[in-house]
Amino acid sequence: MAEISTDIHRAINLLQAGEVVAIPTETVYGLAGNAIDPQVVSKIFEIKERPSFDPLIMHSDRLSKIESYLADIPEPLAHLLSIYSPGPLTVLLKRKSSVPDITCSGLEKVAVRIPSHPVTRALLEAIDFPLAAPSANPFGYISPTTAQHVQDQLGDKIRMILDGEASAIGLESTVIDWRDEMIVILRQGAVTAEDIRSHGYEVQLQASSSNPSSPGMLSSHYAPRTALSLDPLPAVLDHYDTEDIAYLGFRQNVQELPQDQQYLLSPSGNMQEAAQRLFALMRQLDQGPHKIIVCQLLPEEGLGRAINDKLRRAAHGSGI
Ligand code: TXA
Ligand code: MG
């Protein structure tokens, strides 16, 4: 099992020695290692069982520190970074050859993020290389939002999980690119399309496809092992016994099921709270006795859109 610890110095030593360490961020926990060392990056891919065509995000405490790895930064992305960084925004930037191919799957752009979590900022400030850090889950599963989530799935493959309590945002960062004079959102997150539009940019959501340019758009991502359905409850009740169903709602319980089979993301209807609790509740229900999790979508606005996107991907292929 990995050691769960708040000892930043130990994490720094391990990272400097070329080890992979799980780190807390405000979005989700990451599986971190030196982004500039191909051997370390290849360890990350191995531990996660991630296909090599799915590129990693390079994390640093500030953009100026990683300038030598980057070619020109388009003005709109620099502007959005100045507003939303440190924070849950990842931008695609043209890279120089000093970024190893394996880190960005040989693509001409590398994903860059400046996280805001204080523990990880202190860690990044102390090292002179950027960290490659995908979410610290086995490929295709729900992202971890606590140290224990990481321990449960990857604890036997890494030495240390740096503990920074539960991730405050709970959804992975928004990933954006600048193409044809437009901001393209490749992955929805806490920085929403509405946020970006409010600064005067045209925004396009890239539709999911089987050959995505951001592989996080794979339609079956984030899936629990238990079937997850977005079908109306009465339709599910035609196919399953009542006791086999768990209900994951937004703010209100439903009449058709006993109370103790129902879980609410935010009884007060707060979308931030819903996002923060989503992955932990999905994990909990996945481990429970139920055969199917029936989810209710949130209103299609702001953060609700990002949450619904996760729910739709998790439900992919498991409808009744
Ligand atoms: O919130 C987050 O971003 C977390 C924390 C740990 O920082 N990290 C994370 O990394 O979610 P990961 O590897 O699980 O997801 C990164 C996403 C993937 O969908 C990947 O395909 C996309 O970003 N991505 C990375 N580099 C890319 C590139 N050069 N071009 C297109 N998509 C890219
Ligand atoms: Mg991930």
Short mmCIF file of C-alpha atoms and ligand atoms in Angstrom, two decimals, residues 23 25 27-31 48 50 53-57 59 88 90 92 103-104 107-111 113 115 133-137 143 171-175 179 186-187 213-217 221-222, ligand 1:
data_model
loop_
_atom_site.label_atom_id
_atom_site.label_comp_id
_atom_site.label_asym_id
_atom_site.label_seq_id
_atom_site.Cartn_x
_atom_site.Cartn_y
_atom_site.Cartn_z
CA ILE A 23 -0.76 14.69 -5.63
CA THR A 25 -5.26 19.33 -6.86
CA THR A 27 -9.95 19.53 -9.48
CA VAL A 28 -9.04 15.87 -8.86
CA TYR A 29 -5.98 13.97 -7.60
CA GLY A 30 -3.16 13.54 -10.13
CA LEU A 31 -0.53 10.87 -10.75
CA LYS A 48 -2.57 4.06 -15.15
CA ARG A 50 -3.35 4.36 -20.22
CA PHE A 53 -2.15 7.99 -27.73
CA ASP A 54 -3.77 9.85 -24.81
CA PRO A 55 -1.51 12.83 -23.94
CA LEU A 56 -0.78 14.20 -20.45
CA ILE A 57 -1.08 17.67 -18.96
CA HIS A 59 1.67 21.28 -14.56
CA PRO A 88 -9.09 24.64 -13.26
CA THR A 90 -5.89 23.70 -19.15
CA LEU A 92 -3.14 23.59 -25.48
CA THR A 103 4.33 13.41 -22.69
CA CYS A 104 2.06 14.80 -25.41
CA LEU A 107 1.20 15.98 -30.92
CA GLU A 108 2.39 19.45 -31.89
CA LYS A 109 0.69 20.99 -28.84
CA VAL A 110 1.14 20.23 -25.16
CA ALA A 111 -1.55 20.75 -22.52
CA ARG A 113 -2.16 23.85 -16.36
CA PRO A 115 -3.11 24.37 -10.39
CA ALA A 133 -0.14 14.49 -14.03
CA PRO A 134 -3.14 12.66 -15.39
CA SER A 135 -6.01 11.98 -13.02
CA ALA A 136 -4.87 9.27 -10.58
CA ASN A 137 -7.33 6.57 -11.61
CA SER A 143 -11.31 10.31 -11.26
CA LEU A 171 -14.37 17.79 -11.76
CA GLU A 172 -11.31 17.68 -14.01
CA SER A 173 -10.07 20.97 -15.48
CA THR A 174 -11.64 22.57 -18.53
CA VAL A 175 -9.41 21.85 -21.55
CA ARG A 179 -8.42 27.18 -33.49
CA LEU A 186 -12.26 19.85 -25.57
CA ARG A 187 -13.31 18.92 -22.04
CA SER A 213 -8.66 15.06 -30.79
CA SER A 214 -8.80 15.20 -26.99
CA PRO A 215 -9.07 11.58 -25.96
CA GLY A 216 -10.79 12.61 -22.70
CA MET A 217 -13.74 13.12 -25.00
CA HIS A 221 -14.94 7.77 -20.09
CA TYR A 222 -15.51 8.07 -16.31
O1 TXA B 1 -7.96 18.57 -13.64
C1 TXA B 1 -7.13 17.99 -14.35
O2 TXA B 1 -6.87 18.39 -15.49
C2 TXA B 1 -6.40 16.78 -13.76
C3 TXA B 1 -5.50 17.26 -12.62
C4 TXA B 1 -4.68 16.14 -12.03
O3 TXA B 1 -4.69 18.31 -13.07
N1 TXA B 1 -5.68 16.09 -14.78
C5 TXA B 1 -6.31 15.38 -15.74
O4 TXA B 1 -5.47 14.77 -16.63
O5 TXA B 1 -7.52 15.29 -15.81
P1 TXA B 1 -5.94 13.62 -17.62
O6 TXA B 1 -4.69 13.15 -18.25
O7 TXA B 1 -6.73 12.61 -16.87
O8 TXA B 1 -6.80 14.35 -18.68
C6 TXA B 1 -6.18 15.24 -19.60
C7 TXA B 1 -7.07 15.47 -20.77
C8 TXA B 1 -7.26 14.22 -21.56
O9 TXA B 1 -8.60 14.20 -22.00
C9 TXA B 1 -6.31 14.40 -22.72
O10 TXA B 1 -6.74 13.70 -23.84
C10 TXA B 1 -6.36 15.90 -22.93
O11 TXA B 1 -6.45 16.43 -21.63
N2 TXA B 1 -5.12 16.37 -23.55
C11 TXA B 1 -3.90 16.44 -22.98
N3 TXA B 1 -2.98 16.88 -23.84
C12 TXA B 1 -3.63 17.11 -25.00
C13 TXA B 1 -3.21 17.57 -26.29
N4 TXA B 1 -1.94 17.88 -26.54
N5 TXA B 1 -4.15 17.67 -27.27
C14 TXA B 1 -5.45 17.35 -27.00
N6 TXA B 1 -5.89 16.91 -25.81
C15 TXA B 1 -5.01 16.78 -24.82
#
